[in-house]
Short mmCIF file of C-alpha atoms in Angstrom, two decimals:
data_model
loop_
_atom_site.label_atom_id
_atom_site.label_comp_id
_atom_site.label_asym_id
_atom_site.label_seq_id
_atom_site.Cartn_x
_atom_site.Cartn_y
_atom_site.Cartn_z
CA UNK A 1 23.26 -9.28 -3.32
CA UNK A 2 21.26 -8.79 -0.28
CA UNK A 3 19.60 -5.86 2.12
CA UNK A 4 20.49 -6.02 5.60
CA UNK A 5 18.97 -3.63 7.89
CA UNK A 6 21.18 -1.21 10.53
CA UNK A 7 23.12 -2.65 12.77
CA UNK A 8 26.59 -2.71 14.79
CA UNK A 9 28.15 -5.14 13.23
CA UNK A 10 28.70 -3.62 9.79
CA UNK A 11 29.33 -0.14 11.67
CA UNK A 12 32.45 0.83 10.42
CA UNK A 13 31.30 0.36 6.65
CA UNK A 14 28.09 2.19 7.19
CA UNK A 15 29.54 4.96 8.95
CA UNK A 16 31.42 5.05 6.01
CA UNK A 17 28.81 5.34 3.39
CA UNK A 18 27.25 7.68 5.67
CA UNK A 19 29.93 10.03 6.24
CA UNK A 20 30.55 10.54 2.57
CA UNK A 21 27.13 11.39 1.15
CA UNK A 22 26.52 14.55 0.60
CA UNK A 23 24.26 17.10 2.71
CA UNK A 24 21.45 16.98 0.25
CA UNK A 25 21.25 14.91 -2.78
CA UNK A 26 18.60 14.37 -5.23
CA UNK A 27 16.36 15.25 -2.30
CA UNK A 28 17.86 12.63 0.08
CA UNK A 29 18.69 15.02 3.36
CA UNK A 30 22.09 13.55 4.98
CA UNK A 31 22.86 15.87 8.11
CA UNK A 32 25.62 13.36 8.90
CA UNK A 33 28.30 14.36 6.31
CA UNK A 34 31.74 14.23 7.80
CA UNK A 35 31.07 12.72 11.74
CA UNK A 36 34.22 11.28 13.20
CA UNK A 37 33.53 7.40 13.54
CA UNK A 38 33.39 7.67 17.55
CA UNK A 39 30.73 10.01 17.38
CA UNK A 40 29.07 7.62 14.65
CA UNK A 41 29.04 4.63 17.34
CA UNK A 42 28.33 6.97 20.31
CA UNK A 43 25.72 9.70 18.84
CA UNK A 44 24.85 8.74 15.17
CA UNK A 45 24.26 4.65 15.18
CA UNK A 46 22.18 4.26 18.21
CA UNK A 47 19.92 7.32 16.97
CA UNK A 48 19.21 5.58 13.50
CA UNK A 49 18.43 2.33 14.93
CA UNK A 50 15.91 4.10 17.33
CA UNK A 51 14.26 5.77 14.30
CA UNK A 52 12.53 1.73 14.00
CA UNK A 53 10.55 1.68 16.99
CA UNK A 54 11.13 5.77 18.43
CA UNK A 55 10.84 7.10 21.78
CA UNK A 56 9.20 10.30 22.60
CA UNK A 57 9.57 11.71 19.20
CA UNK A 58 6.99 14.66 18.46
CA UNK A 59 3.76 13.61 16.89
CA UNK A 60 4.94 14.24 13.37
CA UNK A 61 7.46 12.05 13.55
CA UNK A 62 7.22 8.65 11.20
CA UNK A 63 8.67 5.73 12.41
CA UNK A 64 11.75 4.76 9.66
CA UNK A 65 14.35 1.70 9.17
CA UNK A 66 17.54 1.89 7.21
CA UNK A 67 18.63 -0.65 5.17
CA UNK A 68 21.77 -1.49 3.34
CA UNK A 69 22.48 -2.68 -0.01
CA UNK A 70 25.53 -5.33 -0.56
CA UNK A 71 27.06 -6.97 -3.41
CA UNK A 72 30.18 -9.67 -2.58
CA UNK A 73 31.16 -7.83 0.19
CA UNK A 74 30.69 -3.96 -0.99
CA UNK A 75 28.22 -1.76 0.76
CA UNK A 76 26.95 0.17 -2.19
CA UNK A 77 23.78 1.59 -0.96
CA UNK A 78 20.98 3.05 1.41
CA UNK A 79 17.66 2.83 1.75
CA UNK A 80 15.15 4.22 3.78
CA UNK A 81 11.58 3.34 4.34
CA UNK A 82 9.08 5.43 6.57
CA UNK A 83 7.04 2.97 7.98
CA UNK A 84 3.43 5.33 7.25
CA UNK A 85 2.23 8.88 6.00
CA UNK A 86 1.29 11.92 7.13
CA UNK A 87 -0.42 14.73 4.63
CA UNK A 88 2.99 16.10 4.27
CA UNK A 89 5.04 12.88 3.63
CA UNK A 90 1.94 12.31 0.85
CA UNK A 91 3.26 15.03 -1.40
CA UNK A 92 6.46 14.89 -0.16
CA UNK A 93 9.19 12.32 0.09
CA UNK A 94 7.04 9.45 0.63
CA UNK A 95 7.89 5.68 1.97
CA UNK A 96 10.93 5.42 0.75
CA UNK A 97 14.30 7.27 0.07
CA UNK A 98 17.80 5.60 -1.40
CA UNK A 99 20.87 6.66 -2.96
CA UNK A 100 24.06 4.80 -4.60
CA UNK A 101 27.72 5.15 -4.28
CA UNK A 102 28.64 7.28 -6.63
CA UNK A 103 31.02 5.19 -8.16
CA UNK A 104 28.78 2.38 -8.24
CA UNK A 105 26.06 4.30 -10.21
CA UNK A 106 25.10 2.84 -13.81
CA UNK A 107 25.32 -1.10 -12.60
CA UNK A 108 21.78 -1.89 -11.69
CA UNK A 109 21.82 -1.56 -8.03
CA UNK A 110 19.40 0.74 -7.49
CA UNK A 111 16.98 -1.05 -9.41
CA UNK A 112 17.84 -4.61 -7.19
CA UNK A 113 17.87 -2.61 -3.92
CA UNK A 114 14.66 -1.17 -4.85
CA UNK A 115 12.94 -4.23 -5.50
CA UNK A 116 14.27 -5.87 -2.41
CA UNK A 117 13.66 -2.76 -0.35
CA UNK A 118 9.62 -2.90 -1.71
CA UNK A 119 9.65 -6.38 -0.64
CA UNK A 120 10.03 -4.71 3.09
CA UNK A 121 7.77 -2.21 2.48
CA UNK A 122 5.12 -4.29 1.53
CA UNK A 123 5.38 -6.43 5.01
CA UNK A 124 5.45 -2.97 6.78
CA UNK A 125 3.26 -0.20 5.36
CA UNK A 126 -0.62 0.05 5.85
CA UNK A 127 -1.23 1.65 2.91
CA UNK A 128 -2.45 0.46 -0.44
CA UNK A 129 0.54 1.44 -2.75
CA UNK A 130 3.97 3.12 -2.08
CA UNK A 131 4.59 6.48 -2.19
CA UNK A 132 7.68 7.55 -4.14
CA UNK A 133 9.23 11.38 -5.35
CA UNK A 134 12.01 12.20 -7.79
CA UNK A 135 13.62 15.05 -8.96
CA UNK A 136 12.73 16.02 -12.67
CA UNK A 137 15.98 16.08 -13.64
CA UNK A 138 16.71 12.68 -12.25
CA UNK A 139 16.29 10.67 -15.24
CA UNK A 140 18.25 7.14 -14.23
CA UNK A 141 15.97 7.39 -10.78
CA UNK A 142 13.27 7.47 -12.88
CA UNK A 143 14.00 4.57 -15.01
CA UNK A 144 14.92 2.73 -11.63
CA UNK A 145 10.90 3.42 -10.26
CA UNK A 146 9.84 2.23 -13.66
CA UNK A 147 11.37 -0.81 -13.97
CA UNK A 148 9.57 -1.64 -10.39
CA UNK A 149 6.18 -0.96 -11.23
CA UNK A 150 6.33 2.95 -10.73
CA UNK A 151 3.47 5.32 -12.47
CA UNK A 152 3.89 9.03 -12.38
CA UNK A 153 0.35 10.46 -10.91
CA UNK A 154 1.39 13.97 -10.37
CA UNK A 155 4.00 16.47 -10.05
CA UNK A 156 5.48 20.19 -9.09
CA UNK A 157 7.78 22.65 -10.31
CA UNK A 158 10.74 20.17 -9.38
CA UNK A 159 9.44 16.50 -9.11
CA UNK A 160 7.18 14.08 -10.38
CA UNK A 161 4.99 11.97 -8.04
CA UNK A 162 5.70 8.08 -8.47
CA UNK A 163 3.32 5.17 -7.10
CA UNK A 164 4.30 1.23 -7.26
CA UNK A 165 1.15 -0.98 -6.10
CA UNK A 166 1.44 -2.67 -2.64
CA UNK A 167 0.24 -5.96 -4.19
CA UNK A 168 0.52 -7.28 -8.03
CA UNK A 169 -2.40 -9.38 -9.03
CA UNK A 170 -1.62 -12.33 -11.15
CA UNK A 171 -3.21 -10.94 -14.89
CA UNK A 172 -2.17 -9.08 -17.44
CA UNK A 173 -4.12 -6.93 -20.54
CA UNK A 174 -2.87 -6.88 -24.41
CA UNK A 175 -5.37 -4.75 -26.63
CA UNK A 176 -8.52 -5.59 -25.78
CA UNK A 177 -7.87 -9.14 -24.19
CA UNK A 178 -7.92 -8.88 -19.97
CA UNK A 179 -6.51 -11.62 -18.07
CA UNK A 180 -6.92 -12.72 -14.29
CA UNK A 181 -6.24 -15.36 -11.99
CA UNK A 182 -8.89 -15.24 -9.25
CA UNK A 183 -10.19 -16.93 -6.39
CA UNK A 184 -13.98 -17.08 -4.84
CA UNK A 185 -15.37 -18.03 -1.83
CA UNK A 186 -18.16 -20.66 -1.49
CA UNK A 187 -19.88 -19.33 2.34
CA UNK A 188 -23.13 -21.30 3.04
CA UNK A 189 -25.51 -20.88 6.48
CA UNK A 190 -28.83 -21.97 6.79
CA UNK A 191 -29.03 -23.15 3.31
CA UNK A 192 -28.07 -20.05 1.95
CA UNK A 193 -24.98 -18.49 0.09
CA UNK A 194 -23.12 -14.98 0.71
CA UNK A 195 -22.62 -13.31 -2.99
CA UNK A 196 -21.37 -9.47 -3.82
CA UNK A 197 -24.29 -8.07 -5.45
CA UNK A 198 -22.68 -5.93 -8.16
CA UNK A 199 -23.15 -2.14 -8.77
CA UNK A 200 -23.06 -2.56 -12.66
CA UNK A 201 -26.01 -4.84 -13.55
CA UNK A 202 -27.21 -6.15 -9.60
CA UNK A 203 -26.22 -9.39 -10.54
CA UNK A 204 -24.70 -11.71 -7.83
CA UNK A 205 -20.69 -12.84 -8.19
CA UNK A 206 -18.46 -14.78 -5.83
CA UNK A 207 -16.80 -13.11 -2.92
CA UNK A 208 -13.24 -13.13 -3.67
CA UNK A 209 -10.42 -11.49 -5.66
CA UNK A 210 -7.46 -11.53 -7.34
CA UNK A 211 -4.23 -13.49 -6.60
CA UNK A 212 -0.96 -11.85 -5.64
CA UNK A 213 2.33 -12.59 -7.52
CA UNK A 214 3.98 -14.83 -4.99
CA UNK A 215 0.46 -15.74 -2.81
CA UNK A 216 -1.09 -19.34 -3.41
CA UNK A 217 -4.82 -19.45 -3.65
CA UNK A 218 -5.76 -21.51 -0.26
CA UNK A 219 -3.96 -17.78 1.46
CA UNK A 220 -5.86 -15.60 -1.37
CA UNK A 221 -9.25 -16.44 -0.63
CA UNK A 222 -8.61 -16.56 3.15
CA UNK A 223 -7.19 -12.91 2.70
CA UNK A 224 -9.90 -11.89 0.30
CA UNK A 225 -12.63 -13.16 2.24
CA UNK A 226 -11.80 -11.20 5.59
CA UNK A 227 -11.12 -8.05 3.25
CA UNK A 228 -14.49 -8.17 1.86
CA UNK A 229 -16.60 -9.62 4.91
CA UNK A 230 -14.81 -8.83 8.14
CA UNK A 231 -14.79 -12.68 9.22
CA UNK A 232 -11.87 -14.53 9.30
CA UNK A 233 -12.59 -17.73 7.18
CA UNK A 234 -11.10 -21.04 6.31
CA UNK A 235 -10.74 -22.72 3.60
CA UNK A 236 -11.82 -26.16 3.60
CA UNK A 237 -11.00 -27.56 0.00
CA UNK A 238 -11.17 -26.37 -3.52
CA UNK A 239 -14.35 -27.31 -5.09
CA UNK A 240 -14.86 -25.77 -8.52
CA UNK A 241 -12.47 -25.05 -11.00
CA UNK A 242 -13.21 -22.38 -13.51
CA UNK A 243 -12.05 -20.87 -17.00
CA UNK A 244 -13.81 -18.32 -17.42
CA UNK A 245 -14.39 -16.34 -20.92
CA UNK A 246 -16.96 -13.59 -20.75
CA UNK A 247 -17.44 -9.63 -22.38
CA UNK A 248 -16.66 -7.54 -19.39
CA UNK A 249 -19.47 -4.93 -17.92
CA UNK A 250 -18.69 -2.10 -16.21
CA UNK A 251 -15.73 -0.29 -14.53
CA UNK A 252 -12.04 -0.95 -15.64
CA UNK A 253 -13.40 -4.00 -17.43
CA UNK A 254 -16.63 -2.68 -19.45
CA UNK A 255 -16.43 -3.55 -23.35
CA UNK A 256 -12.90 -5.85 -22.54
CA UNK A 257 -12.77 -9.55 -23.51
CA UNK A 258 -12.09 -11.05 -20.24
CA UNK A 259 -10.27 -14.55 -19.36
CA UNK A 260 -10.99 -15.61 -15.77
CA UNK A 261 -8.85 -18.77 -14.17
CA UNK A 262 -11.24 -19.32 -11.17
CA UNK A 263 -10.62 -21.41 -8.53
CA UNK A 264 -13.54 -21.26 -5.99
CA UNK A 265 -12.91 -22.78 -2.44
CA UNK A 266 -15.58 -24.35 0.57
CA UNK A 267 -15.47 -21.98 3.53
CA UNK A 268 -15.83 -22.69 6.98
CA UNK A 269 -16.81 -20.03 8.87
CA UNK A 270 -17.02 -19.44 13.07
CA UNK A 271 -20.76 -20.61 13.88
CA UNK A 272 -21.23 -16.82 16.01
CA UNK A 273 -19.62 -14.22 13.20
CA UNK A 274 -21.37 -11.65 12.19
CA UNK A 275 -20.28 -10.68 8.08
CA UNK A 276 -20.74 -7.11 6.99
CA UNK A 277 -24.02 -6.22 4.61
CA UNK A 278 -20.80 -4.17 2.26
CA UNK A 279 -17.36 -5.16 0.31
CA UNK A 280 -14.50 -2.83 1.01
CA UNK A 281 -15.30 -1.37 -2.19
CA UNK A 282 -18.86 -0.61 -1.22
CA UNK A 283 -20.74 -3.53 -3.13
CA UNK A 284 -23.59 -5.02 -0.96
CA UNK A 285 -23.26 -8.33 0.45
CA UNK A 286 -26.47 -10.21 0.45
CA UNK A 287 -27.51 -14.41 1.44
CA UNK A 288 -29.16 -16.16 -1.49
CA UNK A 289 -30.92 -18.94 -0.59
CA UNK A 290 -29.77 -22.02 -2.54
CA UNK A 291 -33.05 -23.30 -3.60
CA UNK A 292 -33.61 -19.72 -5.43
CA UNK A 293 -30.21 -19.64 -7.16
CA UNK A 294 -31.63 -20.27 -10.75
CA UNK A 295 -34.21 -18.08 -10.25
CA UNK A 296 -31.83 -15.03 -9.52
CA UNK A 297 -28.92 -13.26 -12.13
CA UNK A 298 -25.76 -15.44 -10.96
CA UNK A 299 -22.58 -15.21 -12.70
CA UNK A 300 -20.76 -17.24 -13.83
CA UNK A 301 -24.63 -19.13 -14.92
CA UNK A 302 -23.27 -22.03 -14.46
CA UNK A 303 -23.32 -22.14 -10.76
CA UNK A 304 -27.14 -21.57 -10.55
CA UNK A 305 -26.79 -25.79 -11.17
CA UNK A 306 -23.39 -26.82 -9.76
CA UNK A 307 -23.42 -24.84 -6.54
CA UNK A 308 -25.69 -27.10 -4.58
CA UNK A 309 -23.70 -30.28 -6.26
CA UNK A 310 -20.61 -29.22 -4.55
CA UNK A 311 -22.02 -28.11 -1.25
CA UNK A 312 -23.58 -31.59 -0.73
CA UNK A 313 -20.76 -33.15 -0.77
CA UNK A 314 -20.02 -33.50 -4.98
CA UNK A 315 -16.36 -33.79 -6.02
CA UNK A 316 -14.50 -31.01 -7.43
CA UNK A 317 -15.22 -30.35 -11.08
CA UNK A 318 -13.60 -28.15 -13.81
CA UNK A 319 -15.96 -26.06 -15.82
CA UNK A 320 -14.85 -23.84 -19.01
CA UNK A 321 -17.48 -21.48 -19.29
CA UNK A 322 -17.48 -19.38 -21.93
CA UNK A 323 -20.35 -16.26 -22.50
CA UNK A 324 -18.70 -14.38 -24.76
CA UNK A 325 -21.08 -14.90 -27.38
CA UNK A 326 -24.43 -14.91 -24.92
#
């Protein structure tokens, strides 16, 4: 099974599939029911392939790629993806539109092509999760959004409002247990350290976050580390591993029983950047100075000791740290 985007090659199947959907189905618009092929090559084809990278198109207009679904041969499906929103695509249709032949319905495709059409959407779209809609009474569709990650946040008289994250981190929860693989960044100048300063407590944590499903750790802190300081950073070598038990405090973690795998990196860092005083999610950024570290609220504790170790030089070392019971 694979997704292959518009193109001239496959014409005669697409124009197919095109030709037979209906006008307006389930919400996806199809003003191309019924074209004779040679006005499919001549008129329709070149149009949709434009859609990708348009031409002067009014100022509403959203950039869009179609994409086809295939399975040993068989086109069985579309899909759409509108490259950003506008207000009205945000309570509207969205990124992304799809359908099935109708004879192929009931056999899992639109849950594959969904999942690789996301994959695409996630290398394209700026925003931070992907916009979906379905009709009420479109109960399989549903089912398809769920099994990708979808959450209904909203709805209207005739559709609910379905969200998938851009990103998966790599954790999980189960009762009251809250899992995460994370990464931190160790970013020293003039003998001092850059830590988030947190807004529940004002103690000081590593810059970082949490791993992607799919992304290796070297590429998460790199990632995380521009996110949350504006510099683009490089990672040098691992230096502390970290499991991490602790009772969380504050936010979507307050009361949980959290489990941490921590793998904190050396940073090199241009000798001329300038880092931003705030995180993207409006935590202050703030230099410690190395020799004060044990004098200041610095979490995990541990590093108040270790920090310095590695910096100079020290090997990498693998800590368990457990304050659960602190």
């Amino acid at each position: 099974m694979e997704l292959r985007k518009i193109n001239k090659i496959d014409a005669k199947a697409q124009w197919e599939y095109t030709t037979a959907l209906p006008e307006d189905e389930n919400g996806l618009t199809n003003p191309y029911n019924g074209v004779s092929y040679d006005d499919y090559i001549e008129k329709v084809l070149p149009t949709l392939i434009s859609y990708e990278h348009p031409v002067n198109m009014p100022d509403w207009f959203v950039p869009e790629t179609y994409y086809y679904l295939w399975d040993d041969g068989r086109l069985v499906g579309e899909f759409r993806i509108r490259h950003h929103l506008t207000e009205a695509l945000k309570i509207g249709a969205g990124h992304i539109g799809y359908s099935i032949r109708r004879y192929e319905r009931g056999k899992g495709y639109a849950t594959a092509g969904l999942k690789l059409t996301l994959q695409e959407a996630r290398k394209i779209i700026p925003e931070a999760e992907i916009y979906l809609r379905v009709n009420k009474d479109n109960i399989a569709s549903q089912k398809v959004m769920q099994k990708n990650g979808g959450k209904v946040v909203g709805e209207d008289d005739g559709h609910f409002f379905v969200r998938i994250p851009k990103y998966f981190d790599c954790g999980m929860e189960k009762d009251n247990y809250w899992f995460r693989y994370r990464t931190g960044a160790i970013i020293v100048r003039d003998n001092k350290m850059l830590f988030v300063k947190s807004k529940f407590g004002g103690y000081y944590y590593m810059i970082g976050g949490g791993v992607h499903l799919g992304e290796d750790s070297k590429s998460c802190v790199e990632r995380e580390t521009y996110e949350e300081t504006g510099v683009k950073c490089t990672a040098r070598r691992i230096a502390i591993i970290c499991e991490n038990f602790f009772c969380g405090v504050g936010g979507a973690i307050d009361g949980k029983d959290c489990h941490v795998l921590e793998h904190y990196y050396l940073m090199d860092a241009p000798k001329e950047a300038s880092f931003e005083t705030s995180t993207d999610d409006e935590e202050k950024l703030e230099w410690v100075d190395l020799d004060e570290l044990v004098n200041n609220d610095i979490r995990p504790a541990f590093l108040k000791t270790k920090l310095k170790e590695v910096i100079e030089g020290g090997s990498l070392i693998h800590v368990i740290n457990d304050e659960r019971n602190v």
